[in-house]
PDB file of C-alpha atoms in Angstrom:
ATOM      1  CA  UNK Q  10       0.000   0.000   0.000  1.00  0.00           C
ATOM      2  CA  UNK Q  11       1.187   3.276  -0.909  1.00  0.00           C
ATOM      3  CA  UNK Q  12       0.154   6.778   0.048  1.00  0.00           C
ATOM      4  CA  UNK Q  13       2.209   8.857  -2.484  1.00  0.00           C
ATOM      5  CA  UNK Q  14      -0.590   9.176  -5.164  1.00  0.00           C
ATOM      6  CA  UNK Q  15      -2.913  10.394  -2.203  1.00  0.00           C
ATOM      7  CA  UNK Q  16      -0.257  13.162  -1.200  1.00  0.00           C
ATOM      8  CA  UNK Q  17       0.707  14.473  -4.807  1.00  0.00           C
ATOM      9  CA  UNK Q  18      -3.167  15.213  -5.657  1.00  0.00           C
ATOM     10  CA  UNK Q  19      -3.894  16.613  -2.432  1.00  0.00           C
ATOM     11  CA  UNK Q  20      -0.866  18.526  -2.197  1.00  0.00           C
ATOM     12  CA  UNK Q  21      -1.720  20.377  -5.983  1.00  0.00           C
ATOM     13  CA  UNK Q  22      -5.574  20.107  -5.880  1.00  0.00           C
ATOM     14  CA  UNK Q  23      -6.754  23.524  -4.011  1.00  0.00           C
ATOM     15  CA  UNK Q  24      -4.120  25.466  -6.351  1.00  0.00           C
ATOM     16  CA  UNK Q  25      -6.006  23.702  -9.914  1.00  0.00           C
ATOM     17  CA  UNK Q  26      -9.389  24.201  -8.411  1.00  0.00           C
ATOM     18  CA  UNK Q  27      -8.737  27.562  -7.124  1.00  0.00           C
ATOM     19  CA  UNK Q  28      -7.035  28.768 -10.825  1.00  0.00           C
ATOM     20  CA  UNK Q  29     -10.200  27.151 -12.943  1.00  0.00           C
ATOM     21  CA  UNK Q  30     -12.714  28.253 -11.207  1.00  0.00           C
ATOM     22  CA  UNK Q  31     -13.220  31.686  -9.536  1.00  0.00           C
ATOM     23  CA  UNK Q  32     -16.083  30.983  -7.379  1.00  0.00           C
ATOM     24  CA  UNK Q  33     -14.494  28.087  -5.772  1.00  0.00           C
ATOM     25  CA  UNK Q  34     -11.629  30.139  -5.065  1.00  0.00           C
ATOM     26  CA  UNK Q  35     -14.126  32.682  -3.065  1.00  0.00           C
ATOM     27  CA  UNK Q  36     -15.537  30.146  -0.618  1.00  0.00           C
ATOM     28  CA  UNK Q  37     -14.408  26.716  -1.745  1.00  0.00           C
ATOM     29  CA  UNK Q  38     -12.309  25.027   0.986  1.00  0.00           C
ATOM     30  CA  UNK Q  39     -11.102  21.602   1.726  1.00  0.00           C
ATOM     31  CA  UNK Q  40      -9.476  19.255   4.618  1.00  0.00           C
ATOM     32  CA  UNK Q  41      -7.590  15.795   4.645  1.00  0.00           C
ATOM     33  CA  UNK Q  42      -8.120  13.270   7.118  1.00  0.00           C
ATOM     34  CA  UNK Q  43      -5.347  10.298   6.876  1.00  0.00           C
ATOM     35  CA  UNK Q  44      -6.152   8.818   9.655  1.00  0.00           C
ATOM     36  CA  UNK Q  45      -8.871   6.474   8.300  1.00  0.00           C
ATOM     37  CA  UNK Q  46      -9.041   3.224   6.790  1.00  0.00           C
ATOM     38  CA  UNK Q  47      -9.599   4.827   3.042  1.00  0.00           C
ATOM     39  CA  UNK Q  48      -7.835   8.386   3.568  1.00  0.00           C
ATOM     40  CA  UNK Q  49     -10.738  11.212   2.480  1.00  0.00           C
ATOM     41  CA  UNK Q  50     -10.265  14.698   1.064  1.00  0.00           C
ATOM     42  CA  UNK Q  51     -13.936  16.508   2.401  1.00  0.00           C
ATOM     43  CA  UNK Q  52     -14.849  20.058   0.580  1.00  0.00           C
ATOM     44  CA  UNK Q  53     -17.235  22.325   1.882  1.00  0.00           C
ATOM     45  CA  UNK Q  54     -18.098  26.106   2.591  1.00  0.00           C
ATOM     46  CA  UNK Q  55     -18.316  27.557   5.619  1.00  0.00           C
ATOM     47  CA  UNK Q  56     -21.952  29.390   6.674  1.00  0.00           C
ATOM     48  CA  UNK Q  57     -22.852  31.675   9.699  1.00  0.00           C
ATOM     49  CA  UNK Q  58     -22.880  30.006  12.855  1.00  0.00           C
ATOM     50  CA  UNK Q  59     -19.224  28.920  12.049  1.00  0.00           C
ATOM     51  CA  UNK Q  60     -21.635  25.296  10.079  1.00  0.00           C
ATOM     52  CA  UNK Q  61     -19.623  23.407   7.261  1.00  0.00           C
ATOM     53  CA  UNK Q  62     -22.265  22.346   4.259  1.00  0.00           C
ATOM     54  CA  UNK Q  63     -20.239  19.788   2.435  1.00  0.00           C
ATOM     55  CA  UNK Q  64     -20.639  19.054  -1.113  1.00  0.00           C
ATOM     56  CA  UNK Q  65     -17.886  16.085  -2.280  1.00  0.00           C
ATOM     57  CA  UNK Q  66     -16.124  13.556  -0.440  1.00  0.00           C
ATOM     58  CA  UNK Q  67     -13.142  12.146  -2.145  1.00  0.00           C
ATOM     59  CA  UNK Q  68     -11.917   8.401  -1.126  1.00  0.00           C
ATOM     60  CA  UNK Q  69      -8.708   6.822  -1.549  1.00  0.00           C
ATOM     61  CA  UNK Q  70      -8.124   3.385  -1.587  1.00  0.00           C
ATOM     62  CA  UNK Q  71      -4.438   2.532  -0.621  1.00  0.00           C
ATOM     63  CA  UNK Q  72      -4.492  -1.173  -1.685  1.00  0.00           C
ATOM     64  CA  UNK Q  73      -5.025   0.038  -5.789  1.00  0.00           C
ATOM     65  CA  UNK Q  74      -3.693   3.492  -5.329  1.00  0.00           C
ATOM     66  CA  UNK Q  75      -7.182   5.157  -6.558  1.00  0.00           C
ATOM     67  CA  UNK Q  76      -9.287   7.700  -5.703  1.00  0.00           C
ATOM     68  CA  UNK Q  77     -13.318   7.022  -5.703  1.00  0.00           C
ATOM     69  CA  UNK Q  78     -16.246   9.257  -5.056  1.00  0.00           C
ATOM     70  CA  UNK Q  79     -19.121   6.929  -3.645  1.00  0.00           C
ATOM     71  CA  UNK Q  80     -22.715   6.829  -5.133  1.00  0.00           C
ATOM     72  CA  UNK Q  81     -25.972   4.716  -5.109  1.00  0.00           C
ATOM     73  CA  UNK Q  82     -26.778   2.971  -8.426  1.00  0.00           C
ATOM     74  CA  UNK Q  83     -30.462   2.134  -8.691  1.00  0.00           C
ATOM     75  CA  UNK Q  84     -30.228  -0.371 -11.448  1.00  0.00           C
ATOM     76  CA  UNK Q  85     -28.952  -2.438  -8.982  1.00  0.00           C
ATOM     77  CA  UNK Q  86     -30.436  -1.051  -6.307  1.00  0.00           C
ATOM     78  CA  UNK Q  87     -26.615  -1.344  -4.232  1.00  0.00           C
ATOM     79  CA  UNK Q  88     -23.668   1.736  -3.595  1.00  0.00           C
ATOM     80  CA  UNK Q  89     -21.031   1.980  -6.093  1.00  0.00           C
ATOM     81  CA  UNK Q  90     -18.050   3.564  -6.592  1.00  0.00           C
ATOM     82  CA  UNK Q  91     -17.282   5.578  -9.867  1.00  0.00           C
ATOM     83  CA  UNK Q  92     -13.004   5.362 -10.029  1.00  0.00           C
ATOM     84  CA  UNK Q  93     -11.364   8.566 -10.751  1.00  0.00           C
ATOM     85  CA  UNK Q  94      -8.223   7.349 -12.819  1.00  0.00           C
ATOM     86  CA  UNK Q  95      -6.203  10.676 -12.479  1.00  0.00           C
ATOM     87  CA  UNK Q  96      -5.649  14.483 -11.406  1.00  0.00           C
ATOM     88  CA  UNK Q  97      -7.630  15.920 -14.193  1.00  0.00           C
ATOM     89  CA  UNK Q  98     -10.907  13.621 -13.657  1.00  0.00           C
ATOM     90  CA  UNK Q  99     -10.290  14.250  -9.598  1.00  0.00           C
ATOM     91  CA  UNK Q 100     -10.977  17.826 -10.258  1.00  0.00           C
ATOM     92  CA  UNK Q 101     -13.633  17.405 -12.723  1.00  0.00           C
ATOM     93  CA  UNK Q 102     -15.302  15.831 -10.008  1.00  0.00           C
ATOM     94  CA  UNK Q 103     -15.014  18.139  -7.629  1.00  0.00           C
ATOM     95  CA  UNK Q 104     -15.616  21.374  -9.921  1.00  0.00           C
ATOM     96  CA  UNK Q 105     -19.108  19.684 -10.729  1.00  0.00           C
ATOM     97  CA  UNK Q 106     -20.094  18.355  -7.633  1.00  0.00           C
ATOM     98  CA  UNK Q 107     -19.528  22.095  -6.644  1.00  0.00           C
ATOM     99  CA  UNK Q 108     -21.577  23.851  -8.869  1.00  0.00           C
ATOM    100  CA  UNK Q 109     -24.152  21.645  -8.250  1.00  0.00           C
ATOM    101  CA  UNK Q 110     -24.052  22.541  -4.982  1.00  0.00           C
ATOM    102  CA  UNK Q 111     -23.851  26.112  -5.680  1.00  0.00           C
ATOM    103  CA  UNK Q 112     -26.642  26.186  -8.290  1.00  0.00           C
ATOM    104  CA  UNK Q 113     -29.127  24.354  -5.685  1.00  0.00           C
ATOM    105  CA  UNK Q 114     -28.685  27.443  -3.284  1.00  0.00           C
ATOM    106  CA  UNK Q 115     -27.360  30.321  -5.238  1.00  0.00           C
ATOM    107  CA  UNK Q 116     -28.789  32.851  -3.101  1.00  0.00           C
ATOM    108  CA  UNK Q 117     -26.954  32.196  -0.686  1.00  0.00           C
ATOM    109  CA  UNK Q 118     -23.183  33.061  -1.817  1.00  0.00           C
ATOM    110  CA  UNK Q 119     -22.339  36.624  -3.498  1.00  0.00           C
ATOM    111  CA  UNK Q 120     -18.784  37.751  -4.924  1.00  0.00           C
ATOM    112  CA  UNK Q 121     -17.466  40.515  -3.552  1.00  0.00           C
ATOM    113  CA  UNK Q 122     -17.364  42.021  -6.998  1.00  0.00           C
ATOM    114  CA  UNK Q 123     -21.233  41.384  -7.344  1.00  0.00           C
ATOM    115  CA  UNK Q 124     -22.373  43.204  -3.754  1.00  0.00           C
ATOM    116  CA  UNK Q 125     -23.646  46.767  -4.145  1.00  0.00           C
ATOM    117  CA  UNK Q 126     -23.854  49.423  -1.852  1.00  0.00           C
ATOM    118  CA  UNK Q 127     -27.293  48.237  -0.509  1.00  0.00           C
ATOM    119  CA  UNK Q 128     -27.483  47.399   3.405  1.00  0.00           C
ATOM    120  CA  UNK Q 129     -29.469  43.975   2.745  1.00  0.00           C
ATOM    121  CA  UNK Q 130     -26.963  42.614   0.400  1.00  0.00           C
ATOM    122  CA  UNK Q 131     -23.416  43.916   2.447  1.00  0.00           C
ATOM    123  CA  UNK Q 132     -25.300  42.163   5.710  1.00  0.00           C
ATOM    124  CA  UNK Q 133     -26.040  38.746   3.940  1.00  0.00           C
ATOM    125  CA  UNK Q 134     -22.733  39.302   2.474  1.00  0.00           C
ATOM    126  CA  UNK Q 135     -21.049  39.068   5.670  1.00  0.00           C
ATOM    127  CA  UNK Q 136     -22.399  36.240   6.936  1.00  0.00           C
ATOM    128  CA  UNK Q 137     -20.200  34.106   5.189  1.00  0.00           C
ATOM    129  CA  UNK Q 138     -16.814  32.969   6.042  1.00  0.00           C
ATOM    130  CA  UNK Q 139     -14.055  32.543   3.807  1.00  0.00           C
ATOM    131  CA  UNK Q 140     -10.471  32.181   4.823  1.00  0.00           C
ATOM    132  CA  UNK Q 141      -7.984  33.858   7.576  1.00  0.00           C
ATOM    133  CA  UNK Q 142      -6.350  37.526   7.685  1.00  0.00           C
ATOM    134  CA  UNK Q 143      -4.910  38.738  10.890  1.00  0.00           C
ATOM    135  CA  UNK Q 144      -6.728  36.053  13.993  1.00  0.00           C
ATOM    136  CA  UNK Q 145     -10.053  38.091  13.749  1.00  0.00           C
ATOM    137  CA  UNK Q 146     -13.193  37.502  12.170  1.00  0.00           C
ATOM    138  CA  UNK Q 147     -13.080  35.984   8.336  1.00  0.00           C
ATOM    139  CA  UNK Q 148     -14.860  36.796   5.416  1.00  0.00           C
ATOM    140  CA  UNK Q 149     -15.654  36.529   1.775  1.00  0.00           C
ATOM    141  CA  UNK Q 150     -15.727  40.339   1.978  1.00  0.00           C
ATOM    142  CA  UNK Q 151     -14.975  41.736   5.888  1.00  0.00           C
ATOM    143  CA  UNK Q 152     -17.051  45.111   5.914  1.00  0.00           C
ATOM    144  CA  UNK Q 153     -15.619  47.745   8.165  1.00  0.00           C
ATOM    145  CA  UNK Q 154     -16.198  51.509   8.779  1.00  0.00           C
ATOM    146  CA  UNK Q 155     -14.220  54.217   7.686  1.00  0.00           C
ATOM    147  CA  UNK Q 156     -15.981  57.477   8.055  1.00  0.00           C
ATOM    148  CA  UNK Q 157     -19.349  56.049   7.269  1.00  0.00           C
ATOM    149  CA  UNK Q 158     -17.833  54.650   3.545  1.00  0.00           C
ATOM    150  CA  UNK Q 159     -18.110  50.694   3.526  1.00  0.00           C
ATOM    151  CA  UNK Q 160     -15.111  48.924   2.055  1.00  0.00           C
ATOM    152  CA  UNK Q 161     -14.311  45.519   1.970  1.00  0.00           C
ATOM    153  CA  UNK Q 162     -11.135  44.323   3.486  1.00  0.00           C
ATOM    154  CA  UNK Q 163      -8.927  42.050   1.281  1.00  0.00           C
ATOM    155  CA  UNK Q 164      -7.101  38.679   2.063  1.00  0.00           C
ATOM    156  CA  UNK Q 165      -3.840  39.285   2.678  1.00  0.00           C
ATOM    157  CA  UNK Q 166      -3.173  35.858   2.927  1.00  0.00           C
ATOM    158  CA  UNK Q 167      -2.059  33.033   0.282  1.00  0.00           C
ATOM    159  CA  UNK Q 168      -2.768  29.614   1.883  1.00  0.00           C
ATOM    160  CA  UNK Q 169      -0.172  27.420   0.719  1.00  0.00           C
ATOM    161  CA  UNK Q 170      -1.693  24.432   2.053  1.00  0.00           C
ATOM    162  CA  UNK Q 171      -5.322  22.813   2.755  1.00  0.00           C
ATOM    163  CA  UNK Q 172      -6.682  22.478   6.213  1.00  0.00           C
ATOM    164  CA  UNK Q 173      -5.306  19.645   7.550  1.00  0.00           C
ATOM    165  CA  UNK Q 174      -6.604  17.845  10.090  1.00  0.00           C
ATOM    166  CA  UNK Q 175      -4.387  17.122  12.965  1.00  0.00           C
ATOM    167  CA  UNK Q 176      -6.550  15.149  15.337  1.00  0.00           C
ATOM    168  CA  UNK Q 177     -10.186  13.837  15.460  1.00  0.00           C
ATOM    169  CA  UNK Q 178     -12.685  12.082  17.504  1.00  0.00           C
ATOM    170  CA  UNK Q 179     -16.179  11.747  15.644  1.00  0.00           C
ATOM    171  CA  UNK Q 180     -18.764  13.953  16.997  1.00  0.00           C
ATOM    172  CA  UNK Q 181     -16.198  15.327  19.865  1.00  0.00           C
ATOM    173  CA  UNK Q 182     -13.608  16.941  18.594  1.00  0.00           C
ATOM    174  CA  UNK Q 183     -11.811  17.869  15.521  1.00  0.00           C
ATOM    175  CA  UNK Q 184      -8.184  19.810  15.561  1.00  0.00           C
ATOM    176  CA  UNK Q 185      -7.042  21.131  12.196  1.00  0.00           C
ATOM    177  CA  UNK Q 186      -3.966  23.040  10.768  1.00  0.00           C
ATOM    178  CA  UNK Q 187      -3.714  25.508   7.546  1.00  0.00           C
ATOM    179  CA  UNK Q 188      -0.456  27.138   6.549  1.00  0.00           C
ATOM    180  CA  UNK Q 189      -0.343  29.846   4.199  1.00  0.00           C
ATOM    181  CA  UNK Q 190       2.101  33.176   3.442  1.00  0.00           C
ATOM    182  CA  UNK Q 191       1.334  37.345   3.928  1.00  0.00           C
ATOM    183  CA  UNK Q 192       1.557  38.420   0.538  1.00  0.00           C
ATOM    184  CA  UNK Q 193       2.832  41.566   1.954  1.00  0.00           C
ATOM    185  CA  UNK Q 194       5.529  40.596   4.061  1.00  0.00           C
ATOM    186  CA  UNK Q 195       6.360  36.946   2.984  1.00  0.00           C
ATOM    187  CA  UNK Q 196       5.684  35.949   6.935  1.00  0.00           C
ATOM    188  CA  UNK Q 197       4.478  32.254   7.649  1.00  0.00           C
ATOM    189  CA  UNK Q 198       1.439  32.152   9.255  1.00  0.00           C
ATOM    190  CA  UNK Q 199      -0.236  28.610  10.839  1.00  0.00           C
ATOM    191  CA  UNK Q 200      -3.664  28.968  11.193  1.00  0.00           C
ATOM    192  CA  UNK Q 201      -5.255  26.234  13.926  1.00  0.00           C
ATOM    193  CA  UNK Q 202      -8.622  25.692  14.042  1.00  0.00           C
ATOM    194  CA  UNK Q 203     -10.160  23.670  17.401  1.00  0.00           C
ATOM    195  CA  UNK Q 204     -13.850  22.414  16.638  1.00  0.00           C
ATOM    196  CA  UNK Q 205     -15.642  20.551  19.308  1.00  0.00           C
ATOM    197  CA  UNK Q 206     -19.248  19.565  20.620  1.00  0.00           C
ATOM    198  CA  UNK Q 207     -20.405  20.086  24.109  1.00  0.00           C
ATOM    199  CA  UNK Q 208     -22.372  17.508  26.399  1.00  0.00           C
ATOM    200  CA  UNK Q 209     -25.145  19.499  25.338  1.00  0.00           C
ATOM    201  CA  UNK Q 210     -24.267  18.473  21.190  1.00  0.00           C
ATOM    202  CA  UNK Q 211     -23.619  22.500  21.166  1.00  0.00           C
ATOM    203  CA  UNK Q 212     -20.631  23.051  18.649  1.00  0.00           C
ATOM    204  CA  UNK Q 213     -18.119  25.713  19.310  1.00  0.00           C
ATOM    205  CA  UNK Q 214     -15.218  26.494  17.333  1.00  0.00           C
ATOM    206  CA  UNK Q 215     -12.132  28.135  18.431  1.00  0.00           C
ATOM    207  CA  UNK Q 216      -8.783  29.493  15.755  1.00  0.00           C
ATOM    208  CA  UNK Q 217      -5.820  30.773  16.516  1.00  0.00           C
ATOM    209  CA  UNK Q 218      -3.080  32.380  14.511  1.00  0.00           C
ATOM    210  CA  UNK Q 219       0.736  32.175  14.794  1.00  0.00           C
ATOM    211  CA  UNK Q 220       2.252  34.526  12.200  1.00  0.00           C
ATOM    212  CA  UNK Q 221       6.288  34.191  12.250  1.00  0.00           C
ATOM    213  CA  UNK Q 222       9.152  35.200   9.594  1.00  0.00           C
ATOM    214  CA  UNK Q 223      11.460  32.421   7.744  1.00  0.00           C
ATOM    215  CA  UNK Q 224      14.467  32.904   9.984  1.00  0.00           C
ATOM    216  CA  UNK Q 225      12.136  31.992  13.231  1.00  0.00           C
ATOM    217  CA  UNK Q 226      10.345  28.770  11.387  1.00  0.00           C
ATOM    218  CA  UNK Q 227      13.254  26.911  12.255  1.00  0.00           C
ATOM    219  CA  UNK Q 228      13.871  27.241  15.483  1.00  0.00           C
ATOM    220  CA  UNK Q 229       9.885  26.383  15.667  1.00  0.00           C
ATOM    221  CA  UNK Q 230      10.267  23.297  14.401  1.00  0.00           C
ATOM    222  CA  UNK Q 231      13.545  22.521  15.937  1.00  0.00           C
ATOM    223  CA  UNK Q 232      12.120  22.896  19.762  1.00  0.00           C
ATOM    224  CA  UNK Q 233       9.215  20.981  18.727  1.00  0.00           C
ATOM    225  CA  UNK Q 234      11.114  18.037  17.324  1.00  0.00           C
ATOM    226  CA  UNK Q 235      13.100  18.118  20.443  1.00  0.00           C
ATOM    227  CA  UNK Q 236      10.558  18.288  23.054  1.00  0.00           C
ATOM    228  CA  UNK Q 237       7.767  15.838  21.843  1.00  0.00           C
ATOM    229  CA  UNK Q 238       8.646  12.812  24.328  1.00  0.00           C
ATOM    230  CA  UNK Q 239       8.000  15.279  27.183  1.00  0.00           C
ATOM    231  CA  UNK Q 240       4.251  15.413  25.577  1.00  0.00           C
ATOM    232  CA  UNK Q 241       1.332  13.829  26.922  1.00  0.00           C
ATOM    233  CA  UNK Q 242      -1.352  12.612  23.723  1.00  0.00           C
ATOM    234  CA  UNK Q 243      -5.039  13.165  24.190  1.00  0.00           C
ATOM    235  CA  UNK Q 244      -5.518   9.175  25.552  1.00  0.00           C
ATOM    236  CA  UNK Q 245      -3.331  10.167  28.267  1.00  0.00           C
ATOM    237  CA  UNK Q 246      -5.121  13.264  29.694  1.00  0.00           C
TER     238      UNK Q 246
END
């Protein structure tokens, strides 16, 4: 078994979704979980309330070294699997399984080029997050006040990487990790994101942002590599 096939798509597929389609690259976002049987690559947009509406789960089968997007096929009344054989028909998949998300509830996402100056539309507009700036609040367009003028703040930030996820328990807790570079400084930022459900099956979500230059990344990962047998895992708390 063999996960290299798995870690060259996912490594290239948010840049070739993001560059064919400009919509995706608004509020399209993805995250990897290895740590299941057949590895999955989940993509979904996030809503108000800080809720995740997924559209396409990709499966990969380490045995054959293929991805698979699972359906229902009512000839035979049984689930199936249609095989995607390579990159191209991975993102084909994805791309329409997108749209046909977006097209079944199109009022609900606007580009920031579309919204006018009308209070209804810059409200609904805001409601929707898209991806991180500076640790605050994040949004497809982030609408702040500057002597009563509306403007819409733009992403500083180009994520380099998917959100990955670090650590998971279904239904409890889920821990993932994003990395990405300020296009105006060149800085590293690591973007963690801590979702987790109350007794109550409340779900919170907390993120935090470490922004740090190249000559500091190093000694980052340096202490950490040095310092993880003095760390207790989650089993052991």
């Amino acid at each position: 078994m063999s996960m290299e096939w798995f870690n060259r798509v996912t490594s290239e597929l948010q840049d070739h979704l993001n560059s064919i389609c400009e919509e995706y690259d608004q509020i399209g976002q993805m995250t990897i979980d290895q740590s299941a049987k057949h590895p999955r690559v989940e993509f979904f947009v996030e809503t108000e309330g800080n809720e995740r509406d997924y559209f396409c789960t990709l499966l990969f089968d380490p045995h054959n070294e293929e991805f698979y997007v699972e359906t229902f096929d009512y000839e035979f009344e049984q689930p199936a699997r249609i095989i995607l054989a390579d990159i191209e028909d991975v993102i084909d998949a994805v791309h329409d399984s997108f749209h046909d998300f977006i097209n079944g509830d199109s009022d609900m996402f606007v580009a920031v080029d579309e919204v006018e100056d009308d209070d209804d539309e810059i409200d609904n507009e805001a409601d929707y997050l898209l991806e991180a700036d500076d640790g605050e609040e994040y949004y497809v367009g982030e609408i702040l006040e500057d002597d009563d003028e509306t403007i819409f703040k733009e992403v500083e930030i180009e994520w380099e990487t998917p959100e990955v996820t670090a650590f998971q328990i279904e239904d409890e807790v889920e821990v993932t990790y994003q990395f990405g570079v300020v296009s105006a400084t060149g800085n590293g930022v690591l973007q963690r994101v801590n979702r987790y459900w109350s007794e109550d099956n409340e779900f919170y979500k907390e993120e935090s942002t470490l922004s740090f230059t190249k000559e500091e990344a190093s000694t980052i990962i340096a202490m950490i590599a040095s310092n993880m047998d003095k760390m207790s895992s989650y089993e052991d708390l």
